[in-house]
PDB file of C-alpha atoms in Angstrom:
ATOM      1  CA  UNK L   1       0.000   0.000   0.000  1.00  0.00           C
ATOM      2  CA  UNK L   2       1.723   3.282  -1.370  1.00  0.00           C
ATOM      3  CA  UNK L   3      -0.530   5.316   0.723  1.00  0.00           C
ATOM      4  CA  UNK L   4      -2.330   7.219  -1.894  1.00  0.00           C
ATOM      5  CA  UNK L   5      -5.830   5.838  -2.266  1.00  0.00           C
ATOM      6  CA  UNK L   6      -7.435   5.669  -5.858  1.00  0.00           C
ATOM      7  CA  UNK L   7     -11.237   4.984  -5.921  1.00  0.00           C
ATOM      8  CA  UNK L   8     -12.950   3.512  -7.493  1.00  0.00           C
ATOM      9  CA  UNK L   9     -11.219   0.786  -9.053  1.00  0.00           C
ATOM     10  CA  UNK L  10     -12.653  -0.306 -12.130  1.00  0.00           C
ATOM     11  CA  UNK L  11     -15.007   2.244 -13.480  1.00  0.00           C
ATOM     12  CA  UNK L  12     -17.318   1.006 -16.709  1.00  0.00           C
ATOM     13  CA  UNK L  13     -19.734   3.606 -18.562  1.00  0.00           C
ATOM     14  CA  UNK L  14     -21.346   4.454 -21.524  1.00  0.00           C
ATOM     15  CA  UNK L  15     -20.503   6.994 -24.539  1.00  0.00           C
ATOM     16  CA  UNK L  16     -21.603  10.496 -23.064  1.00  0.00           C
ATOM     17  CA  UNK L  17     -21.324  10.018 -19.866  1.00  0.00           C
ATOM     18  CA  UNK L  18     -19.870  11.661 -16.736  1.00  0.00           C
ATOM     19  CA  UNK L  19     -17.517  10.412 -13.837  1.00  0.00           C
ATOM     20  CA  UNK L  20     -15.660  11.516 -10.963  1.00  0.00           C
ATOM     21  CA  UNK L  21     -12.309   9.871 -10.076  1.00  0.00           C
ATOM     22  CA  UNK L  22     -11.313  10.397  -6.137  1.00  0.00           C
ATOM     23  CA  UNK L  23      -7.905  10.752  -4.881  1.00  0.00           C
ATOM     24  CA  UNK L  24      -6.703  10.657  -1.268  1.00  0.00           C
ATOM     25  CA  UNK L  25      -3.097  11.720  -1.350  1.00  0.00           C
ATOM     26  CA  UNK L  26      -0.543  10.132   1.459  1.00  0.00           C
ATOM     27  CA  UNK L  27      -0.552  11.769   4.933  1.00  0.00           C
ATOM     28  CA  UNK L  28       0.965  14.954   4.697  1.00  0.00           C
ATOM     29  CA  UNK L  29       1.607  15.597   1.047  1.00  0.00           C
ATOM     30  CA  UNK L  30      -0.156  18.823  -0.582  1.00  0.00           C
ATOM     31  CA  UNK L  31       0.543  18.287  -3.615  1.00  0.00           C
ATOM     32  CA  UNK L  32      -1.653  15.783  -5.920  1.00  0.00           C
ATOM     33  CA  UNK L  33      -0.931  14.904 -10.066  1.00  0.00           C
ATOM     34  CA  UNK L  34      -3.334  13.547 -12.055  1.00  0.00           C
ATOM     35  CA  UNK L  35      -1.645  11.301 -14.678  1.00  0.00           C
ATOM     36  CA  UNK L  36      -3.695   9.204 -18.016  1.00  0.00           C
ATOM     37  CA  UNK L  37      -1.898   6.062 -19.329  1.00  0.00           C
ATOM     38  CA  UNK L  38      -3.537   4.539 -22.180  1.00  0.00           C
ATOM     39  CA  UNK L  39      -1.981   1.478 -24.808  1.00  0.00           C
ATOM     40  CA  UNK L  40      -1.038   4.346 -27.183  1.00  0.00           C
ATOM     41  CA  UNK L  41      -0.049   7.377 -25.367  1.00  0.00           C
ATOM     42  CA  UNK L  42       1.664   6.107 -22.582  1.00  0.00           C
ATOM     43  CA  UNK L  43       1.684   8.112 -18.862  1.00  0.00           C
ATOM     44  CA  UNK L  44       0.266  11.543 -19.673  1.00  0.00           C
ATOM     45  CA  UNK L  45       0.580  14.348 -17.248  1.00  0.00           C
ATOM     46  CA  UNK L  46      -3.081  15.914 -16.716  1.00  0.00           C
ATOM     47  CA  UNK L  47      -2.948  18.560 -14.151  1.00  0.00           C
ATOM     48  CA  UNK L  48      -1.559  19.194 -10.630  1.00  0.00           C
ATOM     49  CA  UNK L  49      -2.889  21.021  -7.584  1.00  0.00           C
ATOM     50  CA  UNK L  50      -0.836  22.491  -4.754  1.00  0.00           C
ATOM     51  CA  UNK L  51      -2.473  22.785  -1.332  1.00  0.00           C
ATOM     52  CA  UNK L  52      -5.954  23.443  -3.624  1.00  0.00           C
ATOM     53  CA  UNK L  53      -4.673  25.550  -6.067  1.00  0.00           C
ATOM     54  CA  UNK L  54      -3.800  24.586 -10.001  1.00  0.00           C
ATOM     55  CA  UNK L  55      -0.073  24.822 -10.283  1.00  0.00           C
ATOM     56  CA  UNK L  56       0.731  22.825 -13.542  1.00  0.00           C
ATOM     57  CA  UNK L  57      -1.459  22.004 -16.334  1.00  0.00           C
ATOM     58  CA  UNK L  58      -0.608  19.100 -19.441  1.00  0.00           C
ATOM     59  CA  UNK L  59      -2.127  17.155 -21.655  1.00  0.00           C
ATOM     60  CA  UNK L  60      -5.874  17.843 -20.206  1.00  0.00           C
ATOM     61  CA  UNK L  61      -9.188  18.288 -22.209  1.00  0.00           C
ATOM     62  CA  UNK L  62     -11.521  20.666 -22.140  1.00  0.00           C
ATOM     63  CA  UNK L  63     -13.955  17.916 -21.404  1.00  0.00           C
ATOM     64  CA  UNK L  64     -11.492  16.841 -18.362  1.00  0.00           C
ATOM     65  CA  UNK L  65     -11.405  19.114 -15.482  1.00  0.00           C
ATOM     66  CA  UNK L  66     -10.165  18.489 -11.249  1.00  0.00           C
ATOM     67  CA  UNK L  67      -9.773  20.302  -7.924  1.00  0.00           C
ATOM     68  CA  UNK L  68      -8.560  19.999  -4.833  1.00  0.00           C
ATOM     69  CA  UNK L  69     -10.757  20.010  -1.952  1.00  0.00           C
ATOM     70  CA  UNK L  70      -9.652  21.839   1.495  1.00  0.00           C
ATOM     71  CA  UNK L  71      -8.803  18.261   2.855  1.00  0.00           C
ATOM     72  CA  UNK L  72      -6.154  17.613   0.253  1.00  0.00           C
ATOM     73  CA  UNK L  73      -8.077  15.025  -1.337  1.00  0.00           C
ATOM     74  CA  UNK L  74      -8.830  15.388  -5.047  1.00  0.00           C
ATOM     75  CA  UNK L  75     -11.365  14.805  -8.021  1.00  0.00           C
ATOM     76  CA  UNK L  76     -10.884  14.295 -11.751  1.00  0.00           C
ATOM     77  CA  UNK L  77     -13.974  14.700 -13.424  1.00  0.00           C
ATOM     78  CA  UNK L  78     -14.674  13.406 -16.851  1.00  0.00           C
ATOM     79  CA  UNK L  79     -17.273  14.809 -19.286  1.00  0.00           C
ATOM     80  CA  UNK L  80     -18.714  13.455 -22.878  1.00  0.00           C
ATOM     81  CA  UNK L  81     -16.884  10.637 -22.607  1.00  0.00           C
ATOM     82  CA  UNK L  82     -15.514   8.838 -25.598  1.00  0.00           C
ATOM     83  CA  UNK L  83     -14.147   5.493 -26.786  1.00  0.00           C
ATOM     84  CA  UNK L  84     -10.769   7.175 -26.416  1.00  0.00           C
ATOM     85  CA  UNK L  85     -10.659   8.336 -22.814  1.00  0.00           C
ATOM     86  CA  UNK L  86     -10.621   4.558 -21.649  1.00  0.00           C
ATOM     87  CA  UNK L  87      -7.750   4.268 -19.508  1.00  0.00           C
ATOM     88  CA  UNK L  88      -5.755   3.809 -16.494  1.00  0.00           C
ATOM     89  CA  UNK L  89      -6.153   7.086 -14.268  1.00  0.00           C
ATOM     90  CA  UNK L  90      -3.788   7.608 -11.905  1.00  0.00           C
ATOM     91  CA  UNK L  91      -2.974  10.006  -9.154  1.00  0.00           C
ATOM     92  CA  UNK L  92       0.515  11.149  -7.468  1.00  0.00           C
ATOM     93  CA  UNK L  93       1.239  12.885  -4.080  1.00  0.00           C
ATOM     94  CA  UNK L  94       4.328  14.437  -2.997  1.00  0.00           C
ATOM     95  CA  UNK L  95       5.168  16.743  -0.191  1.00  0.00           C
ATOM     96  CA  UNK L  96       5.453  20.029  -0.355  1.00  0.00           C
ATOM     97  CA  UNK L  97       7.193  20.466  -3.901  1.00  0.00           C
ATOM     98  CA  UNK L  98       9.467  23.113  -2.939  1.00  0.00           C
ATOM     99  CA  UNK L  99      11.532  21.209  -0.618  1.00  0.00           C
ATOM    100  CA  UNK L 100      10.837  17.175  -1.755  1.00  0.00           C
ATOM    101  CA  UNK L 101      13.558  15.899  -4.131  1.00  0.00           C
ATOM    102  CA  UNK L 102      12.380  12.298  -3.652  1.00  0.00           C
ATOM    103  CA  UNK L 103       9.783  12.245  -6.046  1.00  0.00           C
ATOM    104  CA  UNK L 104       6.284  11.465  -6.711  1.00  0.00           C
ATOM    105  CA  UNK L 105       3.773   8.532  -4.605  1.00  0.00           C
ATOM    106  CA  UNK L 106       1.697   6.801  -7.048  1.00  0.00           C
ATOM    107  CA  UNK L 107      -2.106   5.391  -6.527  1.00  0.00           C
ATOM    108  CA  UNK L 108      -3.137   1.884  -7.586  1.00  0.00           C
ATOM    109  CA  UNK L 109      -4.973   4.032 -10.443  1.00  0.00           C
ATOM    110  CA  UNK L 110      -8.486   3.486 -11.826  1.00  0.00           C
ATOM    111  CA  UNK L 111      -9.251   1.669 -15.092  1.00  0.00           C
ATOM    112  CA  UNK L 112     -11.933   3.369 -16.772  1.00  0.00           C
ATOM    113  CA  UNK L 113     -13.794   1.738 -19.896  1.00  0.00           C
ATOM    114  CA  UNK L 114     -16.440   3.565 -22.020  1.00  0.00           C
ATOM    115  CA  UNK L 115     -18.387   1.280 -23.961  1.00  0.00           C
TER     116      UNK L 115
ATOM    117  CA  UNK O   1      10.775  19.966 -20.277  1.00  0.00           C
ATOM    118  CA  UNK O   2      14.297  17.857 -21.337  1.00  0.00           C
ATOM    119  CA  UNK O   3      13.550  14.794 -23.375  1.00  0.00           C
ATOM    120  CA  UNK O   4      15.215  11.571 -22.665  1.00  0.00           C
ATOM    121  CA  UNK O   5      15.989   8.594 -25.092  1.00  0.00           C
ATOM    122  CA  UNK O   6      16.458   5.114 -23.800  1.00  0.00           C
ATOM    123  CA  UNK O   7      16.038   1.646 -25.100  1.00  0.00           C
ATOM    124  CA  UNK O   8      12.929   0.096 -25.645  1.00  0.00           C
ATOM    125  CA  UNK O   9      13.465  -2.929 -24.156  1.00  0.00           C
ATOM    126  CA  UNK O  10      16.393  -5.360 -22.601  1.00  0.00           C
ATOM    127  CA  UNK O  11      16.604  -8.410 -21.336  1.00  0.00           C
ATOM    128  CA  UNK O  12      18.550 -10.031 -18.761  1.00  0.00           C
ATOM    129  CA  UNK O  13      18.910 -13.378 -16.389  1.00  0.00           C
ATOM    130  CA  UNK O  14      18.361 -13.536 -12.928  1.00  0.00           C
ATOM    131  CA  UNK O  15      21.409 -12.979 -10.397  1.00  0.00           C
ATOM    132  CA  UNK O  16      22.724 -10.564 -13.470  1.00  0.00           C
ATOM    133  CA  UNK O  17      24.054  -6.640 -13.217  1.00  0.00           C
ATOM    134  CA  UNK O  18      21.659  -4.670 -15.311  1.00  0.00           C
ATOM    135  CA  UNK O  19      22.019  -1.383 -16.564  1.00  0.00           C
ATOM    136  CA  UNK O  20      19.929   1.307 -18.005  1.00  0.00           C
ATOM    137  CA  UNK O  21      21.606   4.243 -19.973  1.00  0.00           C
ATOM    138  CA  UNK O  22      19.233   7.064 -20.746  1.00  0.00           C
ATOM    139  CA  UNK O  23      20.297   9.945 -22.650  1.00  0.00           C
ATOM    140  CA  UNK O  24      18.806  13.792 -22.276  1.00  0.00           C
ATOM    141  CA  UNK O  25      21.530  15.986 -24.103  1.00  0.00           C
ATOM    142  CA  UNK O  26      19.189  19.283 -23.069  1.00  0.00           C
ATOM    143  CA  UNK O  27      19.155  18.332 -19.680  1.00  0.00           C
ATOM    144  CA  UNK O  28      18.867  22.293 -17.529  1.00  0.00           C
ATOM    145  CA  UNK O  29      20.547  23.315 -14.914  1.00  0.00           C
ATOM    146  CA  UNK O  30      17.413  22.728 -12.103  1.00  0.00           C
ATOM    147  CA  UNK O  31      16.702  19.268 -13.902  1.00  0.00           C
ATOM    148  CA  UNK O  32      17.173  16.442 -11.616  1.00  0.00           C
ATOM    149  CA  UNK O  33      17.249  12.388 -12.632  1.00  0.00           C
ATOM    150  CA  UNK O  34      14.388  10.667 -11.687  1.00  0.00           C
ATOM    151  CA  UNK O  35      14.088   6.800 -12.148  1.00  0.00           C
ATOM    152  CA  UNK O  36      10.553   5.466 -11.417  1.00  0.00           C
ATOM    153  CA  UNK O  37       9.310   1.637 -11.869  1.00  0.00           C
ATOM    154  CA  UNK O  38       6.162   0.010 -13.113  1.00  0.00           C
ATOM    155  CA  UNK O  39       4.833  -3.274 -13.479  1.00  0.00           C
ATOM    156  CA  UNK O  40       1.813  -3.668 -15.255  1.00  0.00           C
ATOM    157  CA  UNK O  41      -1.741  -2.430 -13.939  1.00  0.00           C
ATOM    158  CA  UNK O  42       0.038  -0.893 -11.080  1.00  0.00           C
ATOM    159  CA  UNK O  43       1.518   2.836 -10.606  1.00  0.00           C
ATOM    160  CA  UNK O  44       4.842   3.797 -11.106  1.00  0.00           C
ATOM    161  CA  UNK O  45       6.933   3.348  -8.502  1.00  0.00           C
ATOM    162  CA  UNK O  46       9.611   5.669  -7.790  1.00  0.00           C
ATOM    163  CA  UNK O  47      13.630   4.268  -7.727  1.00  0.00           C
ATOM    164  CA  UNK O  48      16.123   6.653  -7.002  1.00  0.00           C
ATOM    165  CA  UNK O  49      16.596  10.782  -8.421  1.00  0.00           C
ATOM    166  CA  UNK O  50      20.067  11.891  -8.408  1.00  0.00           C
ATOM    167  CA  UNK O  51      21.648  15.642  -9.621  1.00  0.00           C
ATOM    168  CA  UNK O  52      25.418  14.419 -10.341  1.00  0.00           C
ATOM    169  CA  UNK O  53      27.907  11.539  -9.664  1.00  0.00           C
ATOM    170  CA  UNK O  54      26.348   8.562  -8.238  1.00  0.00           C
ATOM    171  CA  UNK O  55      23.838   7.775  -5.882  1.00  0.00           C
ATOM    172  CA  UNK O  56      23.109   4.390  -4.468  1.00  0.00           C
ATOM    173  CA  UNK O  57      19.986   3.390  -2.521  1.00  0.00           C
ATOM    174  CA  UNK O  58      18.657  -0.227  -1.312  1.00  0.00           C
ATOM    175  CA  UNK O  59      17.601  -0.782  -4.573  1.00  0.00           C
ATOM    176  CA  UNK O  60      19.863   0.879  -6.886  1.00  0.00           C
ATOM    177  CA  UNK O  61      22.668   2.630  -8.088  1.00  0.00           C
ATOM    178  CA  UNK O  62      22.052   6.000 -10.320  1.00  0.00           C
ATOM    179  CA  UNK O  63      25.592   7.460 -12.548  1.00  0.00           C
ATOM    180  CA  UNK O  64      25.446  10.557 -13.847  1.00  0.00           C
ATOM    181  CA  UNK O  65      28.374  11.720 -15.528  1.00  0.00           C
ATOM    182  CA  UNK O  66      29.902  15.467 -15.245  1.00  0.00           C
ATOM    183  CA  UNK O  67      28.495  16.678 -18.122  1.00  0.00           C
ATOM    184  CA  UNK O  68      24.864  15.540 -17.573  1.00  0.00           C
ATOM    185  CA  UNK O  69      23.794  14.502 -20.346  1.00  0.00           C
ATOM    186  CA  UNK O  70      23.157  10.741 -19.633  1.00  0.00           C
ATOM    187  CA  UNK O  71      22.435   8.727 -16.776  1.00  0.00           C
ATOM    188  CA  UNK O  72      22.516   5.083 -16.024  1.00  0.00           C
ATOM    189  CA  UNK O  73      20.374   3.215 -13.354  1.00  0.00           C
ATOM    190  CA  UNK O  74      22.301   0.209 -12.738  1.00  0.00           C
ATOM    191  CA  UNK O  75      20.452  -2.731 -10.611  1.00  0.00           C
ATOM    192  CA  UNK O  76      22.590  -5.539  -9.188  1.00  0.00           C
ATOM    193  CA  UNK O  77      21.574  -9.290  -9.031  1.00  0.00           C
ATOM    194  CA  UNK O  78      18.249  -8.426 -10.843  1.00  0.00           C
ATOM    195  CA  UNK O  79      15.761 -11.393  -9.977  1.00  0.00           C
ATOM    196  CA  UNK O  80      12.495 -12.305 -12.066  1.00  0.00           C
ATOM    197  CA  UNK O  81      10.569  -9.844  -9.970  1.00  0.00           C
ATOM    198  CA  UNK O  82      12.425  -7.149 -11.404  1.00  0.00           C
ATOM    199  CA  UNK O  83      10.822  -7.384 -14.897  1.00  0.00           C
ATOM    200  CA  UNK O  84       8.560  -4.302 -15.371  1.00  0.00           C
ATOM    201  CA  UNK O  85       9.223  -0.811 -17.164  1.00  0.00           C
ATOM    202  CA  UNK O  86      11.570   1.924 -16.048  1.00  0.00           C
ATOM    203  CA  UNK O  87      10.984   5.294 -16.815  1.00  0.00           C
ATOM    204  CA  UNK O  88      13.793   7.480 -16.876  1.00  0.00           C
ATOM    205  CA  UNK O  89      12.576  11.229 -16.533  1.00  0.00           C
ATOM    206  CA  UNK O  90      14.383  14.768 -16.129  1.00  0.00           C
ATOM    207  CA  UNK O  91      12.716  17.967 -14.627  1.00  0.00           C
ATOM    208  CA  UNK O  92      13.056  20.956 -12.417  1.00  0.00           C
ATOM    209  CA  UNK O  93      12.048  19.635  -9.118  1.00  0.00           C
ATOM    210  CA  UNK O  94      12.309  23.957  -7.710  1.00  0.00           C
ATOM    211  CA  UNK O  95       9.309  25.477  -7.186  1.00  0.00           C
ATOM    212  CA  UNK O  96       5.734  24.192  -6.377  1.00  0.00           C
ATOM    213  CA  UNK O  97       4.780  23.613 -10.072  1.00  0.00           C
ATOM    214  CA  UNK O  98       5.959  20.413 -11.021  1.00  0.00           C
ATOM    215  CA  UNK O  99       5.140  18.607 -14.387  1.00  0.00           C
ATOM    216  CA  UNK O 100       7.556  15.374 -14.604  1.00  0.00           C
ATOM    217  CA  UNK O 101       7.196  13.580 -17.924  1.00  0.00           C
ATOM    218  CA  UNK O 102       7.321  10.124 -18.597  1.00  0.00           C
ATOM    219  CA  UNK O 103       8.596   8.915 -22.020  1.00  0.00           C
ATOM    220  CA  UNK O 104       7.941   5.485 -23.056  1.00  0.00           C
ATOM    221  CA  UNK O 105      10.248   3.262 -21.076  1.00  0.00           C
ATOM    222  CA  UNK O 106      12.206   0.417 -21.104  1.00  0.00           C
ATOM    223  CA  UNK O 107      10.268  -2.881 -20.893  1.00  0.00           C
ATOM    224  CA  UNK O 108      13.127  -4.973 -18.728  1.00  0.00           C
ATOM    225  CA  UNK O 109      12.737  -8.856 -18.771  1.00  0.00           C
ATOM    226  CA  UNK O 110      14.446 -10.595 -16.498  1.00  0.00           C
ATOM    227  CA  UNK O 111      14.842 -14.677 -17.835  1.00  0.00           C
ATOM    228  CA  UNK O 112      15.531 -17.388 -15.404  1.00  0.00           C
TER     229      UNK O 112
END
């Protein structure tokens, strides 16, 4: 157990749909990273938040968007889903960036599937 | 962000040295050397981040030359357990805004 806590799991839906992706980031860290891996594309950065702000933004669509709630944990909602967005989501934590040099805590991730 | 080349894949045999070179000849002068880890369905994992020379952890050894521009994670006695990817990535760890990119890998299979 890494610490940071992915739900749910598996996640199947439908064309057009919506979903929300939770994140619970290790004890301590403020900052989260939302990260896509699919067959083709490989780990994607999405977006990061710092302590609940937005402090780096990648690869993210429009239809993609996330936040960072007061108790560090986070959400990455997905919109108009597509064939394409199926994927492993995962999420990162690390300690506050400006003095952790050890890198990033990675979640067990959530495999999504639109059908 | 610096880009980084390395192999696609390597194999190896159990109780072997391995050795991953990775190459990022626009490496900056914040970037640090991150090695990360991931077997499949699961989340990276991260191995060791070095700056220059060598640093050695439990797991690993990381070389970075003078000049920077490459870096080799080097794990000894590599057992079956070992297959998986390793990502080699370089970024600017200052500041709160990070954005560490992951390439594609190499797919290590360790062979008994």
């Amino acid at each position: 157990d890494s610490g940071v806590t992915q739900t749910p799991k598996h996640l199947i839906t439908a064309t057009g749909q919506r979903v929300t992706l939770r994140c619970s980031p290790r004890s301590g860290d403020l900052s989260v990273y939302w990260y896509q891996q699919s067959l083709d594309q490989g780990l994607q950065f999405l977006i990061q938040y710092y302590n609940g702000e937005e402090r780096a933004k990648g690869n993210i669509l429009e239809r993609f968007s996330a936040q960072q709630f007061p108790d560090l944990h986070s959400e990455l909602n997905l919109s108009s889903l597509e064939l394409g967005d199926s994927a492993l989501y995962f999420c990162a934590s690390s300690a506050d960036p400006r003095t952790d040099s050890y890198g990033y805590t990675f979640g067990s991730g959530t495999r999504l599937t639109v059908v | 962000l610096a880009k980084t080349t390395q192999p696609i894949s390597m194999d190896s045999y159990e109780g072997q040295e391995v050795n991953i070179t990775c190459s990022h000849n626009n490496i900056a002068t914040n970037d640090y050397i991150t090695w990360y880890q991931q077997f499949p369905s699961q989340g990276p994992r991260f191995i060791i981040q070095g700056y220059k020379t060598k640093v050695t952890n439990e797991v690993a050894s990381l070389f970075i030359p003078a000049d920077r521009k490459s870096s080799t994670l080097s794990l000894p006695r590599v057992s079956l357990s070992d297959t998986a990817v390793y990502y080699c990535l370089v970024g600017d760890i200052s500041g709160s805004a990070r954005q560490l990119t992951f390439g594609s890998g190499t797919q290590l299979t360790v062979l008994p």
